[in-house]
PDB file of C-alpha atoms in Angstrom:
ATOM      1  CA  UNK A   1     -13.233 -22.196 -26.060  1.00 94.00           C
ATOM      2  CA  UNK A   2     -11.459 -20.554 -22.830  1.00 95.00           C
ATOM      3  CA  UNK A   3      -8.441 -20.218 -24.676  1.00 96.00           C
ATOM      4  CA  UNK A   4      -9.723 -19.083 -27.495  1.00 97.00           C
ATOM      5  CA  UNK A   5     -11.942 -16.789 -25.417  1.00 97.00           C
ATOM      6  CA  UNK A   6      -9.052 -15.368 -22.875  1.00 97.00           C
ATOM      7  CA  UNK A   7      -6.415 -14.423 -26.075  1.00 97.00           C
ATOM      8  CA  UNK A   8      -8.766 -12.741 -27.536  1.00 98.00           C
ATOM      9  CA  UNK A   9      -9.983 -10.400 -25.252  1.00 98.00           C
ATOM     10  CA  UNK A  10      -5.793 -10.214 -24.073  1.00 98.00           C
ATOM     11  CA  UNK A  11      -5.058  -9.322 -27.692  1.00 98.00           C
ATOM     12  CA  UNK A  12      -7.860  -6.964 -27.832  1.00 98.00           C
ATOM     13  CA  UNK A  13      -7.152  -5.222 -24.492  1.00 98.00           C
ATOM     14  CA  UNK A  14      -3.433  -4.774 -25.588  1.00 97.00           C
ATOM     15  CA  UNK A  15      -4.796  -2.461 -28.780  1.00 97.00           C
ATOM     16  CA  UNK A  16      -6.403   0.100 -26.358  1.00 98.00           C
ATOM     17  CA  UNK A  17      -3.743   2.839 -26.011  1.00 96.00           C
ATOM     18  CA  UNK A  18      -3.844   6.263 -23.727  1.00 93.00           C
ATOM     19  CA  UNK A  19      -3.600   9.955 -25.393  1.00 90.00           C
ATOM     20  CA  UNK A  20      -0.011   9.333 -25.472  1.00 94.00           C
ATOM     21  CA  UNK A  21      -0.294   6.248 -28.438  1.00 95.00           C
ATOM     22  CA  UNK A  22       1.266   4.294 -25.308  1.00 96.00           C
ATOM     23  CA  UNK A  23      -0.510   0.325 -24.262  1.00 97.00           C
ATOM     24  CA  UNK A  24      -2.815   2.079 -21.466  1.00 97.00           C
ATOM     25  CA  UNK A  25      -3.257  -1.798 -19.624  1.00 98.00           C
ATOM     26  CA  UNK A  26      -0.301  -2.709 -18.136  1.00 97.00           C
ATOM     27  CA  UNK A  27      -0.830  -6.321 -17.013  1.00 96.00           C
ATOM     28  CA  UNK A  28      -3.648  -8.792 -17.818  1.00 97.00           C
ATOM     29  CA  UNK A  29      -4.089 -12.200 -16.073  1.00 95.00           C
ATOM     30  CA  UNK A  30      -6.749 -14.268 -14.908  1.00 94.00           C
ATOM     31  CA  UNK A  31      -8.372 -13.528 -11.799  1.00 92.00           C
ATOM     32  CA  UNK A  32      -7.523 -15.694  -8.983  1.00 83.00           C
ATOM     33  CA  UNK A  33      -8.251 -13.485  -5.750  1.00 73.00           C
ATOM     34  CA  UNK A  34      -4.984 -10.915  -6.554  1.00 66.00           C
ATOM     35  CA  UNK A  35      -6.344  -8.091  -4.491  1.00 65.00           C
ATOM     36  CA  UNK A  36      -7.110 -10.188  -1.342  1.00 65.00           C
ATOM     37  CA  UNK A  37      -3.528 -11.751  -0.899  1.00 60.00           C
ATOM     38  CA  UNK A  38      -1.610  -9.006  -2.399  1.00 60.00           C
ATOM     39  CA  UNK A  39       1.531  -9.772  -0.125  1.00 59.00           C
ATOM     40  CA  UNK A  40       1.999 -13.079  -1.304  1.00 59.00           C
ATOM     41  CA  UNK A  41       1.160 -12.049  -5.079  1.00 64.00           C
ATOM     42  CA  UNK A  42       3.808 -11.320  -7.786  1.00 73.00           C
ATOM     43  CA  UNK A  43       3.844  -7.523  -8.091  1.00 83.00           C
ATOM     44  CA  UNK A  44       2.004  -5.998 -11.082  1.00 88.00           C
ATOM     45  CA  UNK A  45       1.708  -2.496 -12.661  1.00 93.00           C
ATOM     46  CA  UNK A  46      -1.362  -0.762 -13.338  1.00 95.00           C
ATOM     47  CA  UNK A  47      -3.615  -0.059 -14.252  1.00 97.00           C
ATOM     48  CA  UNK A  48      -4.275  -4.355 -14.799  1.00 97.00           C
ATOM     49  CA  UNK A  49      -7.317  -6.376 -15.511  1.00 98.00           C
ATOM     50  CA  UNK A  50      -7.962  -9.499 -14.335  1.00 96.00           C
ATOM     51  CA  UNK A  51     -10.323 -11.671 -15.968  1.00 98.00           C
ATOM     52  CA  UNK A  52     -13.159 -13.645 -14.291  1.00 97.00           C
ATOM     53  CA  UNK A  53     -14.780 -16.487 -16.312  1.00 97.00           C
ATOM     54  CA  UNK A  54     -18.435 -17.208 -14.559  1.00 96.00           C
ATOM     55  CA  UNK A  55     -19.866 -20.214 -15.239  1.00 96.00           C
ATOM     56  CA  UNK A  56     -20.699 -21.253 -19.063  1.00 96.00           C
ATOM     57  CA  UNK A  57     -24.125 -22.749 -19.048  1.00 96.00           C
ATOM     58  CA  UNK A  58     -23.974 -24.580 -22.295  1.00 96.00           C
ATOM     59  CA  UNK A  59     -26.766 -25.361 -24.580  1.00 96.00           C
ATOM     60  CA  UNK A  60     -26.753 -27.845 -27.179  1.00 95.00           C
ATOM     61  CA  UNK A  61     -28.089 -26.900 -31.310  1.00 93.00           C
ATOM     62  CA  UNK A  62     -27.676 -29.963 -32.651  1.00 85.00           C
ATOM     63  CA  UNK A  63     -24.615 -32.011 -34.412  1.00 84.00           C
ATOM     64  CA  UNK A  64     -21.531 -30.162 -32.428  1.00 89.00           C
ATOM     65  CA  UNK A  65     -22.524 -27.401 -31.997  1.00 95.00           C
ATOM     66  CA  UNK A  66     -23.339 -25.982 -29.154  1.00 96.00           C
ATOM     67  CA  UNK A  67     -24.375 -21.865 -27.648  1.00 97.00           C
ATOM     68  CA  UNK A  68     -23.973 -19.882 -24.088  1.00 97.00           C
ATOM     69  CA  UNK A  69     -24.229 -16.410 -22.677  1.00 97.00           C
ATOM     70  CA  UNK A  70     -21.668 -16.179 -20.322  1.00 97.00           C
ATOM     71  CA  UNK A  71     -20.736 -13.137 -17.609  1.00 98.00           C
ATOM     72  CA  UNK A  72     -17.240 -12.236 -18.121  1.00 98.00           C
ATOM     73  CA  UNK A  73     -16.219 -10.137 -15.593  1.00 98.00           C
ATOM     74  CA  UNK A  74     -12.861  -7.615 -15.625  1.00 98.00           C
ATOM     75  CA  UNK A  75     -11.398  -6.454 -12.029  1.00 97.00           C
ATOM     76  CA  UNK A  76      -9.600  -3.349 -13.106  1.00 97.00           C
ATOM     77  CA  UNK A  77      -7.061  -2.815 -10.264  1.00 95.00           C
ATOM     78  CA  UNK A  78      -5.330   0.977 -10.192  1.00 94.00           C
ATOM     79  CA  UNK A  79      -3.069   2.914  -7.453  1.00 86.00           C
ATOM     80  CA  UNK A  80      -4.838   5.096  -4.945  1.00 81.00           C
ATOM     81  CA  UNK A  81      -4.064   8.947  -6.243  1.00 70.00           C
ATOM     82  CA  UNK A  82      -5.505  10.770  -3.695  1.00 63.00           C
ATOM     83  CA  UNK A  83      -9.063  12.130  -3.141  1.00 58.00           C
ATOM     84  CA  UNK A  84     -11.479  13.031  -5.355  1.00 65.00           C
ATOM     85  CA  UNK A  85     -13.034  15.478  -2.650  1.00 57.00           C
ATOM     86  CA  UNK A  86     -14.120  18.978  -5.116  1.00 68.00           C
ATOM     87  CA  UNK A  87     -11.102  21.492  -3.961  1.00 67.00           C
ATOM     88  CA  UNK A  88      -8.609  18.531  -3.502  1.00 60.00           C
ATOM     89  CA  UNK A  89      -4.951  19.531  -5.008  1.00 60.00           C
ATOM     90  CA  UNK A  90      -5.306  15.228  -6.117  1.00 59.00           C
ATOM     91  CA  UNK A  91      -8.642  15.680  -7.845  1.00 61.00           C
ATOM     92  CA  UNK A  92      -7.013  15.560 -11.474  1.00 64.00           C
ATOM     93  CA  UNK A  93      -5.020  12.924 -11.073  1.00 68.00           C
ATOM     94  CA  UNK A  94      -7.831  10.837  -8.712  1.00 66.00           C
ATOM     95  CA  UNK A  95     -10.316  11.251 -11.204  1.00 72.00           C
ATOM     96  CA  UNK A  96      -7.884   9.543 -14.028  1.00 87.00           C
ATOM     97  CA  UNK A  97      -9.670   6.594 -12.594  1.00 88.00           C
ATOM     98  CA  UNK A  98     -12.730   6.782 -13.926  1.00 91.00           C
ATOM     99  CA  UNK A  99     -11.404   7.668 -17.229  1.00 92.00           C
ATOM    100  CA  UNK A 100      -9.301   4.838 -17.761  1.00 96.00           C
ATOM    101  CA  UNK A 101     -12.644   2.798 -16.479  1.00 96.00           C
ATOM    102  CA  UNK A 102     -14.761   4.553 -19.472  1.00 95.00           C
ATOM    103  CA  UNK A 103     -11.891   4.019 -22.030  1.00 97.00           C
ATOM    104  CA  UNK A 104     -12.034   0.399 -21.376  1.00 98.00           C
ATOM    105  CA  UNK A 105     -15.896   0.333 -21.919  1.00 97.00           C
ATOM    106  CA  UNK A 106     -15.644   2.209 -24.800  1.00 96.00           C
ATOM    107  CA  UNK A 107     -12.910  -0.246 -26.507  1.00 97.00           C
ATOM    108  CA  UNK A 108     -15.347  -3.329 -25.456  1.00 98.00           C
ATOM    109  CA  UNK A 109     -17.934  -1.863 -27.307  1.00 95.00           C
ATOM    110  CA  UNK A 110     -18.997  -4.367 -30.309  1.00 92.00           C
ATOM    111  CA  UNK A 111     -16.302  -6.952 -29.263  1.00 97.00           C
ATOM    112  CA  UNK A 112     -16.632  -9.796 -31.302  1.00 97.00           C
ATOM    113  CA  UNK A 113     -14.036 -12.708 -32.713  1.00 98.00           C
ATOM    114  CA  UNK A 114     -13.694 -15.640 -35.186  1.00 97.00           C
ATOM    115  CA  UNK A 115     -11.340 -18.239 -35.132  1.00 96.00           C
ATOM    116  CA  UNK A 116     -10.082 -18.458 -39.242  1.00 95.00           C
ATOM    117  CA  UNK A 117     -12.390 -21.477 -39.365  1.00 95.00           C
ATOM    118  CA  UNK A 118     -15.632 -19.802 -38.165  1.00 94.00           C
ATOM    119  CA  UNK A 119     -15.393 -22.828 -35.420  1.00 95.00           C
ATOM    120  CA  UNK A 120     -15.402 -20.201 -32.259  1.00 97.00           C
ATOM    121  CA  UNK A 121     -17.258 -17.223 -32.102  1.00 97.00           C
ATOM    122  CA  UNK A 122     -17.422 -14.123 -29.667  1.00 98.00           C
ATOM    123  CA  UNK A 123     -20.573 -12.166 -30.331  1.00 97.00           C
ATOM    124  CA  UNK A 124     -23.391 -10.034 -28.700  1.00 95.00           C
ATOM    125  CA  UNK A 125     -20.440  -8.547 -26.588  1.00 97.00           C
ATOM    126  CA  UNK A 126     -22.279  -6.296 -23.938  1.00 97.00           C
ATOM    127  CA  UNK A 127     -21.415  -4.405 -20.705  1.00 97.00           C
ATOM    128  CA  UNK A 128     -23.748  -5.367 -18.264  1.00 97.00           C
ATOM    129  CA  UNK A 129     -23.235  -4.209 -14.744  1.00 97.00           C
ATOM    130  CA  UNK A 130     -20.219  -1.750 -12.617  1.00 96.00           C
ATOM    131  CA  UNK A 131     -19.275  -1.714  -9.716  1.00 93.00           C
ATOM    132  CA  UNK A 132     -17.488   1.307  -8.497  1.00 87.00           C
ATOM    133  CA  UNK A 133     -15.074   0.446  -5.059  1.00 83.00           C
ATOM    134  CA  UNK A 134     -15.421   2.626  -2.205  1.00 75.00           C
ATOM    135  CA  UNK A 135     -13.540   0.658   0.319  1.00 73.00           C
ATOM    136  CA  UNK A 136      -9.769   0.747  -0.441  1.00 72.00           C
ATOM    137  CA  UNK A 137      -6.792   1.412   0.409  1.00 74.00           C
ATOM    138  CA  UNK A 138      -3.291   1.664  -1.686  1.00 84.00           C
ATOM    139  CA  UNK A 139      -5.197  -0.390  -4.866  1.00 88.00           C
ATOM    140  CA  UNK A 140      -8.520   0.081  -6.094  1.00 90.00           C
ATOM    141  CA  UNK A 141     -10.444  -2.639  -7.742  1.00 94.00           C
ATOM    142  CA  UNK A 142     -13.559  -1.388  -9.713  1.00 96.00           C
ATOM    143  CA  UNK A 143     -15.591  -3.882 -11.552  1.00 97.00           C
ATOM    144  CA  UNK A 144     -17.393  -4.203 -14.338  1.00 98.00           C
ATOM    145  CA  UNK A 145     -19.326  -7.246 -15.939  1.00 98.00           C
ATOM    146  CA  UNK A 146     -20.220  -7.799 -19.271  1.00 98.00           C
ATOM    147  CA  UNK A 147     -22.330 -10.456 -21.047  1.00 97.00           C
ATOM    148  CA  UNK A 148     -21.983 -11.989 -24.839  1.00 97.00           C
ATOM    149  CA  UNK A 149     -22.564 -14.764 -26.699  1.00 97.00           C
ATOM    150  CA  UNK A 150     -20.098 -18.012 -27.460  1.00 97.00           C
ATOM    151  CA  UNK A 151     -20.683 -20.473 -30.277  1.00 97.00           C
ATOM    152  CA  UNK A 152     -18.343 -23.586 -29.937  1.00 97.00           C
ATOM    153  CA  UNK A 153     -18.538 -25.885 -33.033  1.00 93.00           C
ATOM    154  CA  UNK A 154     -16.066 -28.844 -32.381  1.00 80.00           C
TER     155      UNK A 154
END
């Protein structure tokens, strides 16, 4: 189900495209602590999203099949622009930010996906919580959480 899971929402993130027609994420990856060690990580452009599995609390329905509502949460990591301060010459390009934060809600809206034999679902697909940095320096990593619904028939 992880796999299934993670290249979906990877193939699905890839589709969501800036006014330009152009891919507006520029790197996805799992989320293994990037920000804190970012000297020792591989550089990557942004804006990126890193993807945070929380813990799958399984229940069973009977026969194989078996139901969760998971938190999936994305760390979207962008460069620092400047401040956002009203009157600040960086304000228009600062504020980009939180556009490309709203474009990615709005293209997880409705999420769902089926492997071709209906085995693996992704459904109920719902943001539930942001988290807006205000501590940063060169790389900004805003979060948001969202919650769905996995059905795993093996």
């Amino acid at each position: 189900m992880r796999t299934f899971l993670y290249t979906s929402l990877t193939d699905h993130l890839k589709k969501l495209t800036d006014t330009e027609g152009n891919q507006l994420i520029k790197h996805i990856d799992l989320w293994n602590e990037q920000v804190e060690f970012i000297e020792q990580e591989t550089p990557f452009a942004t804006p990126a999203i890193f993807i945070e599995l929380m813990p799958f609390n399984w229940q069973t329905l009977g026969g194989n099949a078996q139901r969760c509502s998971p938190t999936i949460r994305f760390h979207i990591i962008q460069q620092y622009k400047g401040s956002e301060a009203d009157g600040s010459i960086f304000r228009t390009d600062a504020m980009e930010r939180f556009t490309v934060l709203d474009a990615i809600d709005n293209h997880m809206k409705g999420f769902e996906a089926m492997t071709e034999d209906q085995k693996k679902t992704i459904t109920m697909w719902q943001r539930s919580s942001s988290s807006t940095n205000h501590n940063h320096e060169e790389l900004i990593e805003d979060i948001t959480d969202y919650t769905c619904t996995l059905f795993d028939s093996f």
